[in-house]
Structures are given as structure tokens and as C-alpha cells.
GROMACS .gro file of C-alpha atoms in nm:
model
  287
    1MET     CA    1   6.390  11.636  12.550
    2GLN     CA    2   6.483  11.994  12.492
    3VAL     CA    3   6.760  12.149  12.289
    4GLY     CA    4   6.795  12.504  12.411
    5SER     CA    5   6.438  12.622  12.464
    6GLU     CA    6   6.284  12.413  12.186
    7ILE     CA    7   6.139  12.065  12.191
    8LEU     CA    8   6.357  11.832  11.983
    9GLN     CA    9   6.177  11.740  11.663
   10ILE     CA   10   6.246  11.400  11.509
   11THR     CA   11   6.315  11.447  11.138
   12MET     CA   12   6.506  11.132  11.036
   13ASP     CA   13   6.329  10.837  10.878
   14LEU     CA   14   6.253  10.565  11.131
   15TYR     CA   15   6.123  10.222  11.032
   16GLU     CA   16   6.187  10.007  11.339
   17THR     CA   17   6.140  10.277  11.602
   18ASP     CA   18   5.802  10.391  11.729
   19ILE     CA   19   5.833  10.769  11.731
   20LEU     CA   20   5.582  10.818  12.013
   21ASN     CA   21   5.768  10.567  12.231
   22LEU     CA   22   6.097  10.739  12.155
   23GLN     CA   23   5.951  11.079  12.242
   24GLU     CA   24   5.815  10.940  12.568
   25PHE     CA   25   6.154  10.792  12.648
   26MET     CA   26   6.329  11.121  12.585
   27ARG     CA   27   6.074  11.309  12.790
   28TYR     CA   28   6.088  11.099  13.106
   29GLU     CA   29   6.398  10.876  13.123
   30GLU     CA   30   6.721  10.980  13.296
   31ILE     CA   31   7.069  10.855  13.213
   32GLU     CA   32   7.127  10.716  13.562
   33GLY     CA   33   6.775  10.579  13.592
   34ASP     CA   34   6.667  10.218  13.625
   35ILE     CA   35   6.673  10.020  13.302
   36THR     CA   36   6.319   9.913  13.220
   37GLU     CA   37   6.153   9.774  12.910
   38ASN     CA   38   6.104  10.137  12.801
   39TYR     CA   39   6.473  10.128  12.714
   40LEU     CA   40   6.408   9.879  12.436
   41VAL     CA   41   6.319  10.174  12.212
   42LEU     CA   42   6.697  10.232  12.208
   43PHE     CA   43   6.734   9.884  12.058
   44ASN     CA   44   6.491   9.975  11.780
   45PHE     CA   45   6.661  10.307  11.717
   46ALA     CA   46   6.998  10.133  11.691
   47GLU     CA   47   6.842   9.903  11.432
   48ASP     CA   48   6.736  10.207  11.231
   49CYS     CA   49   7.084  10.359  11.262
   50GLN     CA   50   7.249  10.052  11.110
   51TYR     CA   51   7.134  10.135  10.759
   52ALA     CA   52   7.024  10.498  10.784
   53GLU     CA   53   7.161  10.723  10.512
   54TYR     CA   54   7.099  11.016  10.745
   55ILE     CA   55   7.133  11.011  11.125
   56GLN     CA   56   6.982  11.320  11.283
   57PRO     CA   57   7.266  11.494  11.474
   58GLU     CA   58   7.052  11.642  11.754
   59LEU     CA   59   6.877  11.311  11.810
   60ILE     CA   60   7.185  11.091  11.832
   61GLU     CA   61   7.360  11.355  12.043
   62TYR     CA   62   7.076  11.334  12.294
   63LEU     CA   63   7.065  10.954  12.299
   64LEU     CA   64   7.439  10.887  12.290
   65PRO     CA   65   7.493  10.914  12.670
   66PHE     CA   66   7.223  10.651  12.721
   67TYR     CA   67   7.401  10.415  12.481
   68LEU     CA   68   7.736  10.468  12.651
   69GLN     CA   69   7.571  10.395  12.984
   70MET     CA   70   7.460  10.060  12.843
   71ILE     CA   71   7.822   9.945  12.807
   72ASP     CA   72   7.875   9.922  13.181
   73GLN     CA   73   7.530   9.781  13.243
   74ALA     CA   74   7.596   9.510  12.984
   75VAL     CA   75   7.959   9.407  13.033
   76VAL     CA   76   7.996   9.467  13.408
   77TYR     CA   77   7.652   9.401  13.549
   78GLY     CA   78   7.508   9.170  13.284
   79ASN     CA   79   7.174   9.350  13.256
   80LYS     CA   80   6.981   9.159  12.987
   81ILE     CA   81   6.807   9.462  12.836
   82ALA     CA   82   7.136   9.653  12.832
   83ILE     CA   83   7.311   9.361  12.661
   84ASP     CA   84   7.060   9.367  12.377
   85ILE     CA   85   7.086   9.745  12.332
   86TYR     CA   86   7.466   9.746  12.360
   87SER     CA   87   7.492   9.464  12.105
   88GLU     CA   88   7.272   9.642  11.852
   89PHE     CA   89   7.446   9.977  11.904
   90ASN     CA   90   7.789   9.820  11.853
   91PHE     CA   91   7.682   9.686  11.516
   92ALA     CA   92   7.527  10.018  11.419
   93LEU     CA   93   7.856  10.195  11.495
   94PHE     CA   94   8.048   9.943  11.289
   95ARG     CA   95   7.803   9.903  11.002
   96ASN     CA   96   7.728  10.275  10.954
   97GLN     CA   97   8.046  10.434  11.084
   98ARG     CA   98   8.072  10.705  10.820
   99ASN     CA   99   7.722  10.840  10.882
  100PHE     CA  100   7.772  10.823  11.259
  101ARG     CA  101   8.088  11.030  11.224
  102ASN     CA  102   7.903  11.283  11.011
  103ALA     CA  103   7.618  11.303  11.261
  104ILE     CA  104   7.815  11.352  11.582
  105SER     CA  105   8.138  11.511  11.444
  106GLU     CA  106   8.480  11.353  11.428
  107SER     CA  107   8.589  11.489  11.767
  108CYS     CA  108   8.280  11.346  11.937
  109TYR     CA  109   8.332  11.011  11.763
  110GLN     CA  110   8.686  10.998  11.896
  111ASN     CA  111   8.553  11.073  12.245
  112VAL     CA  112   8.320  10.775  12.205
  113MET     CA  113   8.616  10.561  12.097
  114GLN     CA  114   8.813  10.676  12.401
  115CYS     CA  115   8.520  10.572  12.617
  116TYR     CA  116   8.530  10.223  12.464
  117ILE     CA  117   8.906  10.201  12.520
  118LYS     CA  118   8.883  10.306  12.885
  119LYS     CA  119   8.599  10.066  12.954
  120THR     CA  120   8.791   9.783  12.787
  121VAL     CA  121   9.097   9.837  13.004
  122ARG     CA  122   8.888   9.871  13.318
  123ASN     CA  123   8.701   9.553  13.232
  124MET     CA  124   9.031   9.370  13.190
  125ALA     CA  125   9.129   9.476  13.540
  126ILE     CA  126   8.809   9.365  13.711
  127LYS     CA  127   8.724   9.046  13.519
  128THR     CA  128   9.009   8.818  13.614
  129SER     CA  129   8.843   8.483  13.685
  130GLY     CA  130   8.815   8.373  13.323
  131MET     CA  131   9.086   8.416  13.063
  132LEU     CA  132   8.865   8.570  12.795
  133GLU     CA  133   8.572   8.729  12.979
  134TRP     CA  134   8.649   9.076  12.843
  135VAL     CA  135   8.757   8.985  12.491
  136GLY     CA  136   8.424   9.066  12.321
  137LEU     CA  137   8.449   9.431  12.422
  138TYR     CA  138   8.819   9.434  12.334
  139ASN     CA  139   8.750   9.300  11.983
  140ILE     CA  140   8.462   9.537  11.911
  141THR     CA  141   8.668   9.833  12.034
  142ILE     CA  142   8.944   9.754  11.786
  143ALA     CA  143   8.691   9.700  11.506
  144LEU     CA  144   8.529  10.042  11.549
  145ASP     CA  145   8.830  10.251  11.441
  146LYS     CA  146   9.163  10.169  11.281
  147ASP     CA  147   9.351  10.378  11.539
  148ASN     CA  148   9.190  10.219  11.844
  149ILE     CA  149   9.433   9.928  11.861
  150SER     CA  150   9.738  10.150  11.903
  151LYS     CA  151   9.566  10.358  12.172
  152LEU     CA  152   9.440  10.044  12.345
  153PHE     CA  153   9.783   9.880  12.346
  154GLU     CA  154   9.933  10.199  12.487
  155SER     CA  155   9.685  10.187  12.774
  156ILE     CA  156   9.742   9.815  12.832
  157PHE     CA  157  10.121   9.820  12.827
  158GLY     CA  158  10.122  10.132  13.044
  159GLY     CA  159   9.853   9.996  13.274
  160SER     CA  160   9.840   9.812  13.602
  161LEU     CA  161   9.990   9.470  13.666
  162LYS     CA  162   9.638   9.323  13.666
  163VAL     CA  163   9.572   9.460  13.318
  164LYS     CA  164   9.906   9.333  13.188
  165TYR     CA  165   9.841   8.990  13.337
  166ALA     CA  166   9.495   8.977  13.179
  167PHE     CA  167   9.649   9.063  12.843
  168PHE     CA  168   9.925   8.805  12.888
  169LYS     CA  169   9.666   8.534  12.953
  170TYR     CA  170   9.490   8.642  12.634
  171ILE     CA  171   9.818   8.622  12.441
  172SER     CA  172   9.883   8.277  12.589
  173VAL     CA  173   9.601   8.144  12.369
  174LEU     CA  174   9.831   8.218  12.075
  175LEU     CA  175  10.118   8.040  12.247
  176PHE     CA  176   9.942   7.716  12.340
  177LYS     CA  177   9.667   7.487  12.230
  178GLU     CA  178   9.377   7.454  12.471
  179SER     CA  179   9.502   7.137  12.639
  180ASP     CA  180   9.855   7.276  12.681
  181ASN     CA  181   9.775   7.608  12.849
  182LEU     CA  182   9.890   7.593  13.210
  183LEU     CA  183   9.734   7.932  13.288
  184ALA     CA  184   9.385   7.797  13.222
  185VAL     CA  185   9.214   7.724  13.552
  186ASP     CA  186   8.851   7.616  13.583
  187GLU     CA  187   8.762   7.685  13.221
  188MET     CA  188   8.436   7.492  13.198
  189LYS     CA  189   8.326   7.583  12.844
  190ALA     CA  190   8.417   7.342  12.567
  191PHE     CA  191   8.645   7.497  12.304
  192TRP     CA  192   8.676   7.810  12.519
  193THR     CA  193   8.984   7.927  12.328
  194SER     CA  194   8.763   8.001  12.028
  195ASP     CA  195   8.611   8.283  12.237
  196ILE     CA  196   8.917   8.479  12.131
  197TRP     CA  197   8.719   8.569  11.815
  198ASP     CA  198   8.410   8.693  12.002
  199PHE     CA  199   8.260   9.034  11.933
  200ASP     CA  200   8.003   9.190  12.166
  201THR     CA  201   7.715   9.192  11.918
  202TRP     CA  202   7.457   8.949  11.786
  203HIS     CA  203   7.588   9.035  11.438
  204ALA     CA  204   7.937   8.897  11.506
  205LYS     CA  205   7.956   8.720  11.169
  206ASP     CA  206   7.948   9.060  10.999
  207ILE     CA  207   8.218   9.227  11.209
  208TYR     CA  208   8.591   9.203  11.158
  209TRP     CA  209   8.918   9.384  11.220
  210SER     CA  210   9.050   9.617  10.952
  211ASP     CA  211   9.369   9.546  10.757
  212ASP     CA  212   9.537   9.831  10.946
  213SER     CA  213   9.452   9.672  11.280
  214ILE     CA  214   9.578   9.333  11.163
  215GLU     CA  215   9.904   9.485  11.047
  216TYR     CA  216   9.950   9.670  11.376
  217PHE     CA  217   9.883   9.361  11.589
  218ASN     CA  218  10.118   9.151  11.377
  219LYS     CA  219  10.391   9.412  11.411
  220LYS     CA  220  10.355   9.473  11.785
  221ILE     CA  221  10.277   9.128  11.925
  222THR     CA  222  10.615   8.965  11.874
  223ARG     CA  223  10.824   8.715  12.063
  224GLU     CA  224  11.025   9.001  12.213
  225ARG     CA  225  10.714   9.184  12.331
  226ILE     CA  226  10.566   8.870  12.486
  227GLU     CA  227  10.889   8.778  12.665
  228PHE     CA  228  10.915   9.132  12.804
  229LEU     CA  229  10.552   9.122  12.916
  230TYR     CA  230  10.611   8.783  13.076
  231GLY     CA  231  10.898   8.930  13.273
  232GLU     CA  232  10.666   9.202  13.402
  233VAL     CA  233  10.386   8.970  13.511
  234LYS     CA  234  10.603   8.680  13.630
  235PRO     CA  235  10.599   8.798  13.996
  236LEU     CA  236  10.220   8.775  13.988
  237ILE     CA  237  10.235   8.433  13.824
  238CYS     CA  238  10.478   8.320  14.095
  239ASP     CA  239  10.226   8.430  14.359
  240ILE     CA  240   9.955   8.219  14.197
  241PHE     CA  241  10.138   7.902  14.090
  242GLU     CA  242  10.395   7.672  14.247
  243PRO     CA  243  10.760   7.726  14.140
  244GLU     CA  244  10.769   7.398  13.948
  245LEU     CA  245  10.466   7.499  13.743
  246VAL     CA  246  10.613   7.843  13.671
  247GLU     CA  247  10.933   7.682  13.547
  248LEU     CA  248  10.737   7.439  13.333
  249PHE     CA  249  10.537   7.726  13.184
  250SER     CA  250  10.857   7.912  13.096
  251GLU     CA  251  10.991   7.602  12.921
  252GLU     CA  252  10.665   7.547  12.732
  253MET     CA  253  10.659   7.910  12.620
  254GLU     CA  254  11.014   7.882  12.487
  255GLN     CA  255  10.916   7.566  12.301
  256SER     CA  256  10.617   7.742  12.145
  257PHE     CA  257  10.851   8.000  11.996
  258SER     CA  258  11.125   7.759  11.891
  259THR     CA  259  10.891   7.513  11.720
  260GLY     CA  260  10.690   7.785  11.545
  261VAL     CA  261  10.361   7.710  11.722
  262PHE     CA  262  10.316   8.073  11.826
  263PHE     CA  263  10.377   8.209  11.478
  264GLU     CA  264  10.136   7.960  11.320
  265ARG     CA  265   9.862   8.030  11.575
  266LYS     CA  266   9.907   8.407  11.547
  267ALA     CA  267   9.870   8.384  11.169
  268GLU     CA  268   9.556   8.171  11.203
  269TYR     CA  269   9.414   8.409  11.465
  270LEU     CA  270   9.468   8.716  11.248
  271LYS     CA  271   9.330   8.548  10.937
  272LYS     CA  272   9.008   8.454  11.114
  273ILE     CA  273   8.951   8.780  11.300
  274SER     CA  274   8.974   8.969  10.971
  275CYS     CA  275   8.739   8.725  10.798
  276ARG     CA  276   8.413   8.870  10.670
  277TYR     CA  277   8.082   8.684  10.697
  278SER     CA  278   8.201   8.392  10.909
  279LEU     CA  279   7.959   8.279  11.177
  280HIS     CA  280   8.164   8.016  11.362
  281LYS     CA  281   8.538   8.028  11.416
  282TYR     CA  282   8.738   7.747  11.573
  283TRP     CA  283   9.106   7.663  11.592
  284ASP     CA  284   9.232   7.419  11.333
  285SER     CA  285   9.412   7.245  11.617
  286THR     CA  286   9.254   7.273  11.962
  287PHE     CA  287   9.385   6.981  12.166
   0.00000   0.00000   0.00000
């Protein structure tokens, strides 16, 4: 735990974090090392960072690579310790964003945001079995900075066919009620469409999208955009489903637009994802 030739001294106030444990962690743990219970000190430090008026720059700079490593360990590999740390760190970034930016510099914060964006898109490409397996990371990424949604959409719409198909399936939740969605295969969880409001943190009731993000989504996710995206992913849909089912889906999508179902569900979705202090979110009309 050295900065230059000097041992890093911890100067910020810590209430949840045992300083000796943190020093031991910094002395012996490696970024690519096995995740043990020693890593839980990162959970405690993230707790402290949620409300800290001062975040020590040298300290967070040293620990930041460990936190970013937790993203993959949590969302890709499902490591339980990593999930807890990742959850707490996400809330700390959201809850205390200004002091984080001051501690690590604006350019470094934007590098962290780019890391979240890249990991979101990659997760969309590799988690294809369920329709909304990646949505918690997607939602938290958008919540962490007002500009993330535009950068994320640029990566999605310029991405691979797998990524576009994953995003189209996500958008289909706005097109159809749960019982009407023909793209849903083997969704075992009851009310699974309400997962669209998930955030990857235990503090999800306190996290929401900004007004800027809401406005951007509302402006960009239009009937024209969805129909164009459908045209791009239709060859993949045709490889998965029988022609009759593809034709039926096209007809149902057209009906969603013409009857106003899409516009009503999009409005409800945006209202609830921007809602503060709401623990449980469900569709007004599910089946």
C-alpha cells in the first residue's frame, strides 16, 4: 500500500471500516487475487463513502481498481461477496457522487463511467437466456451520470446483433403486457416484467434516473426507432421462431403502437424509474 516511496496514511473519518483490517487488505491483497472474506472490508468502506463529506483521494484511488473488479465478479460470475461489495459501492457512487468526483477527479470519474458502460454492453451480449438478466447493471449505469444514457445507447445501437437483440427484448416489455409477449421463453419468475425497474444495489428504493435521462429515453425510444431496430434484429428472430410466430409478433407490435399500449407503458415505465423512495414497483396492468 505504497504511494511513491511512502506508506499510504489513512486520514479520512471511518465509522464502519476497521482501519487495521483495511491496512492489512491494502498490504496483502492483489486485484486479480481470490475473493475471500477479507474483501468485506471493501463493503464497510463503501458504507463509509456513502455519507462521507470528505473521501480521501489517495485512498479511493488505491481501492478503485478492486471495486471495478467486483463488477465482473458480481454480474458475470455471481460471487456472493462481490455482489455485496458491488451493491454497496453502486449506492455510494450514486448517493455521494459529488464528493466522489472531487476525490478522484472528473476525468477519472468519466473513466469509471465508461467502464460501467462497457461492462453493461458486454453483459447484454453474454446474458441472453433471460430477457432482463442484465437490466440491473443497465439501470444503475444510467443513474450514475446524466450523460451515460446517450453514450450507452450509442454503444448499443452501434453494437453487435446480439446486443441489439437483447435491447429489443428489453424494449418489448414496453410493447406488451407479460402474458402477450411472444419473445418471452421460459420466464419462470412471477411478475418478471417488473424486473425492468431493478437496480444492482440493496438500496434500490433510493435510486432513480435523473430528469435528463428520462427526457433522453423518451426522445430516443420512439416507434420509428423500435421499428428500425426490429428490422435489424428480425433475421435473428426468424432463426429462433417459426415464420407464423414471427408474423404474429409483427402484427402484435403494430397493434401495440396503433392502440396506444406502447405509449402508455413507456410513460408508466419512465414515471416509476424516476420515482424516489419507492421500494416495490409493479405494472398497473400485467396480464
